[in-house]
Amino acid sequence: SAVISQKPSRDICQRGTSLTIQCQVDSQVTMMFWYRQQPGQSLTLIATANQGSEATYESGFVIDKFPISRPNLTFSTLTVSNMSPEDSSIYLCSAYTPRTGGPEQFFGPGTRLTVL
Amino acid sequence: RKEVEQDPGPFNVPEGATVAFNCTYSNSASQSFFWYRQDCRKEPKLLMSVYSSGNEDGRFTAQLNRASQYISLLIRDSKLSDSATYLCVVTPSSSASKIIFGSGTRLSIRP
């Protein structure tokens, strides 16, 4: 299994500012993902963080708003740029490790973001 | 139509009861299926994989029906600690590393 930590665990930010969330995995993993989960909703995939190259974004998410870095196989960052109250959500980092029977994804504890 | 659909619940059952819920998926070529559990204000964690032959883990039984494109989760002798949201997860065949989450089924076990 993989243990994932995220920083910060929560933050309250002002409209128009940016926040960078860090994700650290305790072992090398093939892929890392960033999800958003709004209250009472399921997880929405923002992007796949690719090591050494640009992230792959899902429909509705763009690099200018959610720049992502992944400099190595154990670390990634997600920035929420020019924040608005609609960005208030829980942001979850996830890591994928292949195993027999299919992929299992492990999740970080999440970053709870509130934008005022 | 959503790729993965679940009854959001909530299912409110007494302790000791048996409860089951289903999840349907739209892509007939989907390869892998899982149930994740998410406790309130916590991250999702893998509960069990779902195999074609069905599988059982203690009080939990998962089944896959490819013909009807649904998976199920059965919980026997439910405990208070089973209260959580159960997420159905499907891996599309086009990308084994990208998984699709259902919206989750809330389960509440009462004493």
Short mmCIF file of C-alpha atoms in Angstrom, two decimals:
data_model
loop_
_atom_site.label_atom_id
_atom_site.label_comp_id
_atom_site.label_asym_id
_atom_site.label_seq_id
_atom_site.Cartn_x
_atom_site.Cartn_y
_atom_site.Cartn_z
CA SER A 1 0.00 0.00 0.00
CA ALA A 2 0.98 3.63 -0.29
CA VAL A 3 0.72 6.27 2.38
CA ILE A 4 -0.12 9.73 1.10
CA SER A 5 0.17 13.00 2.95
CA GLN A 6 -1.18 16.38 1.90
CA LYS A 7 -0.40 19.89 3.02
CA PRO A 8 -2.19 21.97 4.09
CA SER A 9 -4.99 19.93 5.57
CA ARG A 10 -7.27 22.95 5.41
CA ASP A 11 -7.16 26.61 4.54
CA ILE A 12 -9.39 29.64 4.35
CA CYS A 13 -8.48 31.98 1.52
CA GLN A 14 -9.57 35.26 0.10
CA ARG A 15 -11.14 35.61 -3.32
CA GLY A 16 -8.58 36.24 -6.05
CA THR A 17 -5.67 34.60 -4.30
CA SER A 18 -4.01 31.26 -5.10
CA LEU A 19 -3.24 28.22 -2.99
CA THR A 20 -0.77 25.44 -3.69
CA ILE A 21 -1.49 22.01 -2.24
CA GLN A 22 1.32 19.53 -1.82
CA CYS A 23 1.03 15.76 -2.07
CA GLN A 24 3.73 13.38 -0.92
CA VAL A 25 3.67 9.60 -1.38
CA ASP A 26 5.88 7.35 0.71
CA SER A 27 6.83 5.18 -2.28
CA GLN A 28 7.26 5.54 -5.99
CA VAL A 29 3.96 5.25 -7.82
CA THR A 30 3.09 4.99 -11.47
CA MET A 31 0.46 7.69 -11.58
CA MET A 32 -0.92 10.45 -9.44
CA PHE A 33 -4.27 12.15 -9.71
CA TRP A 34 -6.02 15.18 -8.31
CA TYR A 35 -9.71 15.05 -7.43
CA ARG A 36 -12.22 17.52 -6.12
CA GLN A 37 -15.11 16.57 -3.87
CA GLN A 38 -17.79 19.07 -3.00
CA PRO A 39 -20.03 18.55 0.02
CA GLY A 40 -22.33 15.58 -0.41
CA GLN A 41 -20.96 14.86 -3.87
CA SER A 42 -18.74 12.18 -5.30
CA LEU A 43 -15.22 12.66 -6.51
CA THR A 44 -14.54 14.54 -9.71
CA LEU A 45 -11.23 13.95 -11.44
CA ILE A 46 -9.43 17.21 -12.16
CA ALA A 47 -6.32 15.88 -13.86
CA THR A 48 -3.68 13.19 -14.08
CA ALA A 49 -0.31 14.42 -12.88
CA ASN A 50 2.36 13.18 -15.29
CA GLN A 51 5.92 12.90 -14.11
CA GLY A 52 8.16 15.23 -16.04
CA SER A 53 5.49 16.50 -18.41
CA GLU A 54 2.29 18.52 -18.49
CA ALA A 55 -0.71 17.17 -16.65
CA THR A 56 -3.68 15.69 -18.50
CA TYR A 57 -6.82 17.65 -17.65
CA GLU A 58 -10.39 16.44 -17.65
CA SER A 59 -13.19 18.27 -19.37
CA GLY A 60 -14.03 21.45 -17.53
CA PHE A 61 -10.61 21.89 -15.96
CA VAL A 62 -7.79 23.94 -17.46
CA ILE A 63 -4.12 24.40 -16.71
CA ASP A 64 -4.38 28.14 -16.12
CA LYS A 65 -6.84 27.57 -13.29
CA PHE A 66 -5.31 24.39 -11.86
CA PRO A 67 -1.61 24.23 -12.68
CA ILE A 68 -0.08 20.92 -11.60
CA SER A 69 3.49 19.87 -11.15
CA ARG A 70 5.01 16.44 -10.69
CA PRO A 71 8.78 16.68 -10.56
CA ASN A 72 9.32 13.07 -9.49
CA LEU A 73 7.51 9.79 -8.80
CA THR A 74 6.55 10.62 -5.21
CA PHE A 75 5.53 14.28 -5.20
CA SER A 76 2.97 16.52 -6.86
CA THR A 77 1.42 19.93 -6.35
CA LEU A 78 -1.92 21.38 -7.36
CA THR A 79 -2.46 25.12 -7.43
CA VAL A 80 -5.93 26.59 -7.30
CA SER A 81 -5.50 29.97 -8.99
CA ASN A 82 -7.50 33.17 -8.75
CA MET A 83 -9.88 31.54 -6.34
CA SER A 84 -13.58 32.22 -6.06
CA PRO A 85 -16.12 30.89 -3.55
CA GLU A 86 -17.10 28.23 -6.11
CA ASP A 87 -13.66 26.68 -5.61
CA SER A 88 -14.51 25.84 -2.00
CA SER A 89 -14.19 22.09 -1.86
CA ILE A 90 -12.07 19.21 -0.66
CA TYR A 91 -9.11 18.50 -2.91
CA LEU A 92 -7.76 14.97 -2.83
CA CYS A 93 -4.51 13.61 -4.13
CA SER A 94 -4.51 10.00 -5.26
CA ALA A 95 -1.81 7.54 -6.26
CA TYR A 96 -2.15 4.52 -8.47
CA THR A 97 -0.23 1.32 -8.00
CA PRO A 98 -0.74 -1.65 -10.27
CA ARG A 99 -1.55 -4.99 -8.74
CA THR A 100 -3.03 -8.28 -9.82
CA GLY A 101 -6.75 -7.96 -10.39
CA GLY A 102 -6.72 -4.32 -11.34
CA PRO A 103 -5.60 -0.93 -10.18
CA GLU A 104 -6.05 0.24 -6.64
CA GLN A 105 -5.97 3.91 -5.87
CA PHE A 106 -4.90 5.28 -2.53
CA PHE A 107 -6.01 8.69 -1.40
CA GLY A 108 -4.51 11.39 0.69
CA PRO A 109 -6.51 12.81 3.59
CA GLY A 110 -7.62 15.77 1.51
CA THR A 111 -7.28 19.52 1.73
CA ARG A 112 -10.40 21.35 2.81
CA LEU A 113 -10.47 24.72 1.07
CA THR A 114 -12.84 27.53 1.91
CA VAL A 115 -12.80 30.66 -0.24
CA LEU A 116 -14.40 33.76 1.17
CA ARG B 1 -26.60 8.81 -18.75
CA LYS B 2 -23.90 8.78 -16.09
CA GLU B 3 -21.08 6.31 -16.54
CA VAL B 4 -21.62 4.92 -13.06
CA GLU B 5 -24.90 5.28 -11.19
CA GLN B 6 -25.79 4.51 -7.62
CA ASP B 7 -28.83 5.01 -5.44
CA PRO B 8 -27.70 7.85 -3.15
CA GLY B 9 -29.77 6.55 -0.25
CA PRO B 10 -29.62 7.07 2.62
CA PHE B 11 -30.23 3.50 3.66
CA ASN B 12 -31.15 3.49 7.32
CA VAL B 13 -31.19 -0.03 8.78
CA PRO B 14 -31.04 -1.53 12.29
CA GLU B 15 -27.92 -3.14 13.60
CA GLY B 16 -27.75 -6.80 12.64
CA ALA B 17 -29.76 -6.39 9.46
CA THR B 18 -28.66 -7.37 6.00
CA VAL B 19 -28.46 -4.60 3.45
CA ALA B 20 -27.66 -4.63 -0.25
CA PHE B 21 -27.20 -1.99 -2.85
CA ASN B 22 -26.43 -1.98 -6.53
CA CYS B 23 -24.46 0.10 -8.94
CA THR B 24 -24.95 0.20 -12.71
CA TYR B 25 -22.35 1.11 -15.30
CA SER B 26 -22.85 2.20 -18.88
CA ASN B 27 -19.66 1.00 -20.60
CA SER B 28 -20.05 -2.69 -21.41
CA ALA B 29 -16.29 -2.96 -22.00
CA SER B 30 -15.43 -1.91 -18.45
CA GLN B 31 -12.71 -4.09 -17.01
CA SER B 32 -12.37 -3.71 -13.27
CA PHE B 33 -14.83 -3.03 -10.50
CA PHE B 34 -14.41 -2.02 -6.90
CA TRP B 35 -16.26 -0.89 -3.83
CA TYR B 36 -14.68 1.92 -1.85
CA ARG B 37 -15.80 3.14 1.53
CA GLN B 38 -15.70 6.76 2.60
CA ASP B 39 -16.32 7.81 6.17
CA CYS B 40 -17.53 11.30 6.93
CA ARG B 41 -14.77 13.86 6.37
CA LYS B 42 -12.30 11.14 5.44
CA GLU B 43 -10.73 9.99 2.22
CA PRO B 44 -12.09 6.99 0.27
CA LYS B 45 -10.49 3.64 0.98
CA LEU B 46 -10.70 0.41 -0.94
CA LEU B 47 -13.22 -1.99 0.59
CA MET B 48 -13.02 -4.82 -1.91
CA SER B 49 -12.52 -5.67 -5.55
CA VAL B 50 -15.37 -7.26 -7.46
CA TYR B 51 -14.54 -10.34 -9.49
CA SER B 52 -16.60 -12.02 -12.17
CA SER B 53 -17.07 -15.06 -9.97
CA GLY B 54 -18.15 -12.93 -7.04
CA ASN B 55 -16.18 -12.64 -3.86
CA GLU B 56 -16.71 -12.59 -0.17
CA ASP B 57 -14.78 -10.95 2.63
CA GLY B 58 -16.25 -11.68 6.02
CA ARG B 59 -19.67 -10.05 6.20
CA PHE B 60 -19.27 -8.42 2.80
CA THR B 61 -20.15 -10.04 -0.51
CA ALA B 62 -19.64 -8.43 -3.89
CA GLN B 63 -21.17 -9.63 -7.13
CA LEU B 64 -20.73 -8.66 -10.77
CA ASN B 65 -23.39 -9.10 -13.43
CA ARG B 66 -21.85 -8.26 -16.80
CA ALA B 67 -24.99 -9.08 -18.78
CA SER B 68 -27.01 -6.50 -16.89
CA GLN B 69 -24.02 -4.24 -16.24
CA TYR B 70 -24.30 -3.91 -12.51
CA ILE B 71 -22.36 -4.75 -9.41
CA SER B 72 -23.75 -5.28 -5.96
CA LEU B 73 -22.57 -5.14 -2.39
CA LEU B 74 -24.22 -7.18 0.36
CA ILE B 75 -23.50 -6.52 4.02
CA ARG B 76 -24.66 -9.14 6.51
CA ASP B 77 -25.06 -8.70 10.26
CA SER B 78 -24.48 -4.98 9.90
CA LYS B 79 -22.54 -3.14 12.60
CA LEU B 80 -22.74 0.46 13.72
CA SER B 81 -19.24 0.88 12.30
CA ASP B 82 -20.52 0.04 8.82
CA SER B 83 -22.15 3.47 8.64
CA ALA B 84 -20.42 5.24 5.76
CA THR B 85 -20.78 6.14 2.12
CA TYR B 86 -20.06 3.30 -0.27
CA LEU B 87 -18.63 4.27 -3.62
CA CYS B 88 -18.90 2.10 -6.68
CA VAL B 89 -15.80 2.34 -8.86
CA VAL B 90 -15.34 1.18 -12.44
CA THR B 91 -12.28 1.11 -14.67
CA PRO B 92 -13.06 1.80 -18.33
CA SER B 93 -11.29 -0.43 -20.81
CA SER B 94 -9.79 2.51 -22.66
CA SER B 95 -7.60 3.54 -19.76
CA ALA B 96 -6.81 1.05 -17.04
CA SER B 97 -5.31 3.75 -14.87
CA LYS B 98 -8.32 6.06 -14.86
CA ILE B 99 -11.23 5.06 -12.69
CA ILE B 100 -14.78 6.35 -12.55
CA PHE B 101 -16.50 6.92 -9.22
CA GLY B 102 -20.19 6.63 -8.60
CA SER B 103 -21.83 9.29 -6.50
CA GLY B 104 -21.99 6.96 -3.52
CA THR B 105 -24.66 5.32 -1.39
CA ARG B 106 -25.02 6.53 2.16
CA LEU B 107 -25.59 3.83 4.74
CA SER B 108 -26.59 4.52 8.30
CA ILE B 109 -26.83 1.72 10.85
CA ARG B 110 -28.96 2.47 13.88
CA PRO B 111 -28.70 0.73 17.28
#
